GROMACS .gro file of C-alpha atoms in nm:
model
  350
    1UNK     CA    1   4.761   9.573  11.773
    2UNK     CA    2   5.145   9.548  11.673
    3UNK     CA    3   5.414   9.739  11.830
    4UNK     CA    4   5.407  10.009  11.529
    5UNK     CA    5   5.059  10.113  11.582
    6UNK     CA    6   5.106  10.164  11.939
    7UNK     CA    7   5.410  10.381  11.875
    8UNK     CA    8   5.232  10.596  11.620
    9UNK     CA    9   4.919  10.652  11.821
   10UNK     CA   10   5.097  10.821  12.122
   11UNK     CA   11   5.210  11.159  12.034
   12UNK     CA   12   5.507  11.296  12.268
   13UNK     CA   13   5.244  11.576  12.380
   14UNK     CA   14   4.998  11.338  12.479
   15UNK     CA   15   5.234  11.132  12.645
   16UNK     CA   16   5.333  11.416  12.904
   17UNK     CA   17   5.029  11.444  13.020
   18UNK     CA   18   4.983  11.115  13.160
   19UNK     CA   19   5.057  11.015  13.502
   20UNK     CA   20   5.426  10.956  13.596
   21UNK     CA   21   5.382  10.573  13.646
   22UNK     CA   22   5.186  10.552  13.317
   23UNK     CA   23   5.421  10.781  13.119
   24UNK     CA   24   5.683  10.577  13.249
   25UNK     CA   25   5.535  10.228  13.172
   26UNK     CA   26   5.443  10.367  12.790
   27UNK     CA   27   5.827  10.458  12.763
   28UNK     CA   28   5.941  10.107  12.822
   29UNK     CA   29   5.691  10.000  12.622
   30UNK     CA   30   5.797  10.245  12.350
   31UNK     CA   31   6.145  10.127  12.377
   32UNK     CA   32   6.063   9.744  12.352
   33UNK     CA   33   5.855   9.844  12.037
   34UNK     CA   34   6.151  10.002  11.894
   35UNK     CA   35   6.413   9.737  12.014
   36UNK     CA   36   6.140   9.447  11.833
   37UNK     CA   37   6.152   9.647  11.543
   38UNK     CA   38   6.555   9.662  11.531
   39UNK     CA   39   6.544   9.277  11.633
   40UNK     CA   40   6.327   9.214  11.320
   41UNK     CA   41   6.603   9.354  11.060
   42UNK     CA   42   6.852   9.086  10.911
   43UNK     CA   43   7.215   9.149  10.989
   44UNK     CA   44   7.476   9.158  10.749
   45UNK     CA   45   7.817   9.025  10.897
   46UNK     CA   46   8.086   9.178  10.728
   47UNK     CA   47   8.438   9.049  10.781
   48UNK     CA   48   8.711   9.319  10.754
   49UNK     CA   49   9.045   9.418  10.889
   50UNK     CA   50   9.099   9.623  11.185
   51UNK     CA   51   9.188   9.987  11.074
   52UNK     CA   52   8.898   9.984  10.853
   53UNK     CA   53   8.673   9.923  11.132
   54UNK     CA   54   8.790  10.200  11.371
   55UNK     CA   55   8.601  10.527  11.510
   56UNK     CA   56   8.863  10.708  11.254
   57UNK     CA   57   8.830  10.430  10.972
   58UNK     CA   58   8.592  10.418  10.709
   59UNK     CA   59   8.374  10.154  10.878
   60UNK     CA   60   8.099  10.340  11.101
   61UNK     CA   61   8.026  10.580  10.818
   62UNK     CA   62   8.016  10.327  10.576
   63UNK     CA   63   7.762  10.107  10.803
   64UNK     CA   64   7.499  10.401  10.900
   65UNK     CA   65   7.518  10.496  10.518
   66UNK     CA   66   7.416  10.158  10.434
   67UNK     CA   67   7.196  10.138  10.722
   68UNK     CA   68   7.000  10.395  10.598
   69UNK     CA   69   6.912  10.227  10.334
   70UNK     CA   70   6.895   9.845  10.389
   71UNK     CA   71   6.695   9.791  10.650
   72UNK     CA   72   6.923   9.592  10.785
   73UNK     CA   73   7.211   9.584  11.057
   74UNK     CA   74   7.578   9.582  10.978
   75UNK     CA   75   7.804   9.398  11.191
   76UNK     CA   76   8.194   9.415  11.131
   77UNK     CA   77   8.431   9.127  11.257
   78UNK     CA   78   8.781   9.238  11.213
   79UNK     CA   79   9.091   9.062  11.232
   80UNK     CA   80   9.428   9.224  11.229
   81UNK     CA   81   9.509   9.235  10.826
   82UNK     CA   82   9.393   9.151  10.499
   83UNK     CA   83   9.584   8.811  10.448
   84UNK     CA   84   9.478   8.714  10.784
   85UNK     CA   85   9.139   8.782  10.650
   86UNK     CA   86   9.204   8.515  10.380
   87UNK     CA   87   9.336   8.283  10.650
   88UNK     CA   88   9.016   8.298  10.853
   89UNK     CA   89   8.779   8.239  10.524
   90UNK     CA   90   9.043   7.947  10.473
   91UNK     CA   91   8.990   7.821  10.790
   92UNK     CA   92   8.628   7.864  10.864
   93UNK     CA   93   8.526   7.711  10.530
   94UNK     CA   94   8.157   7.655  10.439
   95UNK     CA   95   8.074   7.729  10.861
   96UNK     CA   96   8.168   8.110  10.823
   97UNK     CA   97   7.955   8.363  10.977
   98UNK     CA   98   8.056   8.631  10.694
   99UNK     CA   99   7.799   8.741  10.441
  100UNK     CA  100   8.078   8.969  10.297
  101UNK     CA  101   8.438   8.962  10.271
  102UNK     CA  102   8.585   9.311  10.243
  103UNK     CA  103   8.974   9.391  10.254
  104UNK     CA  104   9.165   9.122  10.047
  105UNK     CA  105   9.346   9.300   9.790
  106UNK     CA  106   9.455   9.174   9.411
  107UNK     CA  107   9.716   8.979   9.511
  108UNK     CA  108   9.515   8.735   9.710
  109UNK     CA  109   9.200   8.704   9.481
  110UNK     CA  110   9.303   8.405   9.301
  111UNK     CA  111   9.351   8.227   9.626
  112UNK     CA  112   9.007   8.357   9.773
  113UNK     CA  113   8.845   8.237   9.438
  114UNK     CA  114   8.964   7.869   9.515
  115UNK     CA  115   8.817   7.843   9.828
  116UNK     CA  116   8.430   7.828   9.654
  117UNK     CA  117   8.303   8.026   9.927
  118UNK     CA  118   8.207   8.345   9.694
  119UNK     CA  119   7.955   8.471   9.449
  120UNK     CA  120   7.941   8.692   9.136
  121UNK     CA  121   7.864   9.026   9.227
  122UNK     CA  122   7.616   9.083   8.943
  123UNK     CA  123   7.743   9.436   8.881
  124UNK     CA  124   7.840   9.633   8.578
  125UNK     CA  125   8.199   9.773   8.674
  126UNK     CA  126   8.345   9.869   8.336
  127UNK     CA  127   8.325  10.244   8.427
  128UNK     CA  128   8.537  10.224   8.715
  129UNK     CA  129   8.838  10.471   8.740
  130UNK     CA  130   9.105  10.226   8.811
  131UNK     CA  131   9.478  10.215   8.664
  132UNK     CA  132   9.365   9.902   8.528
  133UNK     CA  133   9.092   9.720   8.329
  134UNK     CA  134   8.847   9.524   8.591
  135UNK     CA  135   8.632   9.197   8.448
  136UNK     CA  136   8.629   9.003   8.772
  137UNK     CA  137   8.285   8.898   8.807
  138UNK     CA  138   8.322   8.811   9.210
  139UNK     CA  139   8.557   9.062   9.337
  140UNK     CA  140   8.462   9.431   9.361
  141UNK     CA  141   8.722   9.706   9.387
  142UNK     CA  142   8.670   9.959   9.626
  143UNK     CA  143   9.006  10.150   9.685
  144UNK     CA  144   9.345  10.145   9.577
  145UNK     CA  145   9.691  10.304   9.616
  146UNK     CA  146  10.029  10.281   9.602
  147UNK     CA  147  10.289  10.124   9.898
  148UNK     CA  148  10.540  10.354   9.990
  149UNK     CA  149  10.772  10.442  10.262
  150UNK     CA  150  10.663  10.709  10.474
  151UNK     CA  151  10.968  10.921  10.671
  152UNK     CA  152  10.981  11.124  10.944
  153UNK     CA  153  11.097  11.458  10.758
  154UNK     CA  154  11.234  11.588  11.115
  155UNK     CA  155  11.465  11.308  11.115
  156UNK     CA  156  11.540  11.216  10.775
  157UNK     CA  157  11.671  11.493  10.574
  158UNK     CA  158  11.723  11.300  10.247
  159UNK     CA  159  11.519  10.995  10.211
  160UNK     CA  160  11.617  10.703   9.975
  161UNK     CA  161  11.534  10.760   9.627
  162UNK     CA  162  11.498  10.416   9.530
  163UNK     CA  163  11.438  10.079   9.687
  164UNK     CA  164  11.787   9.956   9.579
  165UNK     CA  165  11.939  10.262   9.781
  166UNK     CA  166  11.675  10.170  10.076
  167UNK     CA  167  11.837   9.850  10.053
  168UNK     CA  168  12.190   9.900   9.956
  169UNK     CA  169  12.311  10.250  10.047
  170UNK     CA  170  12.067  10.357  10.360
  171UNK     CA  171  12.142  10.311  10.727
  172UNK     CA  172  11.797  10.425  10.826
  173UNK     CA  173  11.595  10.222  11.048
  174UNK     CA  174  11.225  10.097  10.920
  175UNK     CA  175  10.923   9.904  11.025
  176UNK     CA  176  10.747   9.667  10.838
  177UNK     CA  177  10.458   9.431  10.818
  178UNK     CA  178  10.472   9.062  10.816
  179UNK     CA  179  10.375   8.922  10.450
  180UNK     CA  180  10.233   8.618  10.651
  181UNK     CA  181   9.913   8.813  10.762
  182UNK     CA  182   9.928   9.159  10.618
  183UNK     CA  183   9.861   9.301  10.291
  184UNK     CA  184  10.091   9.576  10.282
  185UNK     CA  185  10.365   9.344  10.418
  186UNK     CA  186  10.279   9.097  10.117
  187UNK     CA  187  10.284   9.439   9.894
  188UNK     CA  188  10.668   9.477  10.007
  189UNK     CA  189  10.733   9.115   9.953
  190UNK     CA  190  10.644   9.143   9.598
  191UNK     CA  191  10.790   9.496   9.558
  192UNK     CA  192  11.123   9.358   9.648
  193UNK     CA  193  11.063   9.040   9.434
  194UNK     CA  194  10.966   9.307   9.144
  195UNK     CA  195  11.286   9.487   9.180
  196UNK     CA  196  11.544   9.230   9.290
  197UNK     CA  197  11.379   8.892   9.113
  198UNK     CA  198  11.623   8.586   9.222
  199UNK     CA  199  11.814   8.812   9.413
  200UNK     CA  200  11.522   8.926   9.667
  201UNK     CA  201  11.644   8.680   9.956
  202UNK     CA  202  11.998   8.872   9.950
  203UNK     CA  203  11.831   9.195   9.991
  204UNK     CA  204  11.611   9.104  10.271
  205UNK     CA  205  11.929   8.958  10.429
  206UNK     CA  206  12.105   9.345  10.373
  207UNK     CA  207  11.769   9.481  10.527
  208UNK     CA  208  11.744   9.247  10.816
  209UNK     CA  209  11.950   9.451  11.081
  210UNK     CA  210  11.792   9.780  11.008
  211UNK     CA  211  11.423   9.630  11.019
  212UNK     CA  212  11.321   9.730  11.403
  213UNK     CA  213  11.000   9.493  11.398
  214UNK     CA  214  10.760   9.331  11.167
  215UNK     CA  215  10.420   9.354  11.300
  216UNK     CA  216  10.132   9.139  11.182
  217UNK     CA  217   9.914   9.477  11.043
  218UNK     CA  218   9.955   9.805  10.942
  219UNK     CA  219   9.822   9.968  11.207
  220UNK     CA  220  10.067   9.866  11.487
  221UNK     CA  221  10.349   9.941  11.236
  222UNK     CA  222  10.250  10.287  11.178
  223UNK     CA  223  10.144  10.347  11.572
  224UNK     CA  224  10.527  10.262  11.670
  225UNK     CA  225  10.633  10.507  11.388
  226UNK     CA  226  10.434  10.774  11.505
  227UNK     CA  227  10.590  10.679  11.868
  228UNK     CA  228  10.914  10.748  11.702
  229UNK     CA  229  11.027  10.420  11.712
  230UNK     CA  230  11.180  10.412  11.347
  231UNK     CA  231  11.217  10.707  11.081
  232UNK     CA  232  11.069  10.503  10.813
  233UNK     CA  233  10.732  10.294  10.800
  234UNK     CA  234  10.608  10.073  10.512
  235UNK     CA  235  10.252  10.252  10.458
  236UNK     CA  236  10.103  10.420  10.129
  237UNK     CA  237  10.181  10.740   9.918
  238UNK     CA  238   9.863  10.871  10.009
  239UNK     CA  239   9.929  10.822  10.419
  240UNK     CA  240  10.083  11.201  10.419
  241UNK     CA  241   9.747  11.330  10.305
  242UNK     CA  242   9.606  11.239  10.653
  243UNK     CA  243   9.851  11.411  10.824
  244UNK     CA  244   9.808  11.739  10.604
  245UNK     CA  245   9.448  11.725  10.640
  246UNK     CA  246   9.400  11.602  11.023
  247UNK     CA  247   9.695  11.729  11.183
  248UNK     CA  248   9.783  12.014  10.958
  249UNK     CA  249  10.169  11.908  10.914
  250UNK     CA  250  10.340  11.793  10.633
  251UNK     CA  251  10.632  11.664  10.845
  252UNK     CA  252  10.556  11.284  10.737
  253UNK     CA  253  10.608  11.238  10.356
  254UNK     CA  254  10.615  10.925  10.118
  255UNK     CA  255  10.945  10.894   9.969
  256UNK     CA  256  10.943  10.842   9.568
  257UNK     CA  257  11.129  10.541   9.424
  258UNK     CA  258  11.279  10.535   9.117
  259UNK     CA  259  11.192  10.148   9.031
  260UNK     CA  260  10.797  10.235   9.078
  261UNK     CA  261  10.579  10.165   9.342
  262UNK     CA  262  10.392   9.851   9.395
  263UNK     CA  263   9.996   9.897   9.349
  264UNK     CA  264   9.730   9.763   9.578
  265UNK     CA  265   9.369   9.713   9.477
  266UNK     CA  266   9.141   9.647   9.772
  267UNK     CA  267   8.848   9.446   9.691
  268UNK     CA  268   8.506   9.284   9.855
  269UNK     CA  269   8.314   8.999   9.769
  270UNK     CA  270   7.985   8.816   9.918
  271UNK     CA  271   7.996   8.470  10.022
  272UNK     CA  272   7.777   8.166   9.901
  273UNK     CA  273   7.686   8.052  10.260
  274UNK     CA  274   7.495   8.409  10.335
  275UNK     CA  275   7.139   8.366  10.441
  276UNK     CA  276   7.099   8.732  10.265
  277UNK     CA  277   7.269   8.700   9.933
  278UNK     CA  278   7.106   8.993   9.767
  279UNK     CA  279   7.193   9.207  10.087
  280UNK     CA  280   7.523   9.123  10.045
  281UNK     CA  281   7.538   9.223   9.664
  282UNK     CA  282   7.382   9.545   9.770
  283UNK     CA  283   7.626   9.621  10.018
  284UNK     CA  284   7.884   9.556   9.752
  285UNK     CA  285   7.689   9.774   9.518
  286UNK     CA  286   7.689  10.050   9.814
  287UNK     CA  287   8.052  10.050   9.829
  288UNK     CA  288   8.109  10.139   9.496
  289UNK     CA  289   7.829  10.436   9.523
  290UNK     CA  290   7.896  10.806   9.520
  291UNK     CA  291   7.813  10.821   9.896
  292UNK     CA  292   8.055  10.519   9.978
  293UNK     CA  293   8.343  10.644   9.773
  294UNK     CA  294   8.335  10.977   9.924
  295UNK     CA  295   8.426  10.848  10.270
  296UNK     CA  296   8.708  10.634  10.160
  297UNK     CA  297   8.960  10.902  10.057
  298UNK     CA  298   8.929  11.114  10.404
  299UNK     CA  299   8.878  10.801  10.618
  300UNK     CA  300   9.115  10.488  10.440
  301UNK     CA  301   9.352  10.738  10.268
  302UNK     CA  302   9.311  10.586   9.932
  303UNK     CA  303   9.210  10.673   9.601
  304UNK     CA  304   8.850  10.627   9.532
  305UNK     CA  305   8.728  10.404   9.241
  306UNK     CA  306   8.534  10.658   9.077
  307UNK     CA  307   8.698  10.983   9.044
  308UNK     CA  308   8.444  11.161   8.889
  309UNK     CA  309   8.221  11.151   9.161
  310UNK     CA  310   8.451  11.235   9.431
  311UNK     CA  311   8.606  11.558   9.500
  312UNK     CA  312   8.964  11.485   9.663
  313UNK     CA  313   9.112  11.695   9.938
  314UNK     CA  314   9.376  11.949   9.816
  315UNK     CA  315   9.618  11.737  10.016
  316UNK     CA  316   9.616  11.467   9.742
  317UNK     CA  317   9.762  11.705   9.492
  318UNK     CA  318  10.096  11.728   9.741
  319UNK     CA  319  10.157  11.332   9.705
  320UNK     CA  320  10.415  11.172   9.498
  321UNK     CA  321  10.292  11.012   9.209
  322UNK     CA  322  10.502  10.728   9.100
  323UNK     CA  323  10.656  10.694   8.768
  324UNK     CA  324  10.557  10.328   8.716
  325UNK     CA  325  10.299  10.089   8.893
  326UNK     CA  326  10.457   9.760   8.976
  327UNK     CA  327  10.212   9.427   8.971
  328UNK     CA  328  10.205   9.079   8.973
  329UNK     CA  329   9.900   8.897   8.803
  330UNK     CA  330   9.730   8.702   9.089
  331UNK     CA  331   9.756   8.374   8.945
  332UNK     CA  332  10.153   8.458   8.951
  333UNK     CA  333  10.113   8.572   9.330
  334UNK     CA  334   9.922   8.219   9.415
  335UNK     CA  335  10.160   8.014   9.256
  336UNK     CA  336  10.461   8.163   9.420
  337UNK     CA  337  10.377   8.320   9.750
  338UNK     CA  338  10.436   8.027   9.973
  339UNK     CA  339  10.749   8.005   9.831
  340UNK     CA  340  10.864   8.383   9.811
  341UNK     CA  341  10.755   8.419  10.194
  342UNK     CA  342  11.031   8.128  10.283
  343UNK     CA  343  11.276   8.304  10.051
  344UNK     CA  344  11.171   8.597  10.335
  345UNK     CA  345  11.191   8.388  10.626
  346UNK     CA  346  11.550   8.269  10.498
  347UNK     CA  347  11.686   8.608  10.415
  348UNK     CA  348  11.542   8.756  10.750
  349UNK     CA  349  11.708   8.474  10.939
  350UNK     CA  350  12.082   8.488  10.796
   0.00000   0.00000   0.00000
């Protein structure tokens, strides 16, 4: 008789009529049986960034939603931010325990592909609602947005109207993230490069004294912003929607820049070291499902990749809409990232 048979053949009413000692023993047996069943489930290990795997992030709902259909257990392993995720994959190599890597962005996919750790997703993704055409056979996009400086309207009456105005004319202090560990930090590095070109190092040198701190990830910088450490923080154009929906305030707003805003597309991929490659592929497919897509705009506060299937909160109607999307192709970022980070370090140390 297996554990499942024991559990099914002892109705709750019958158990209540047993002597207390016997009932207690049966309860222990039922608990042990349930645990045994749970232990038989395969575990899907998902490497991601810390804000994804928080009680207010999308991680818990994505986990429970997928576990309802997969017969598996999802286990997250979180690092500070997306660039740190790539670094961990590079460090672990073929010995990685990751079945899925979730939270790289388009700026990192050329480097991630060269690790030779990822497998094709096997999906048709030509029907996704993205600002660009998507034909990559390894990386599955699951949300997207624009980087923006979010400001506190109680302390900033007139925010800068352009990146050049922020750099050259403003005296506002700001919080940013490290481009060596953070995808928003890397996004700002590329944003400055797109606007200033060969003069990007000089732009960083001009801004340096007004940068209160450089954090390793987005969560720490945004927390400091909310504590009043600076009136500006590098975040997303969609971040104010959180405050409108969750806190019923429009105090925090995104500054619209005339040059346009750098775009981010977040992706996930399955590894070739996984013992459960089909389960990993199923997880990637779930990420673009209506169920998962409906979770992301109100937890990760980004745009979904399937607009037709997801009703966005009314707060999204009040967000800025960048006049131009700035974006380097992944190969250009791969070929220049190290030099451009050195340029940033040089500008920040002058």
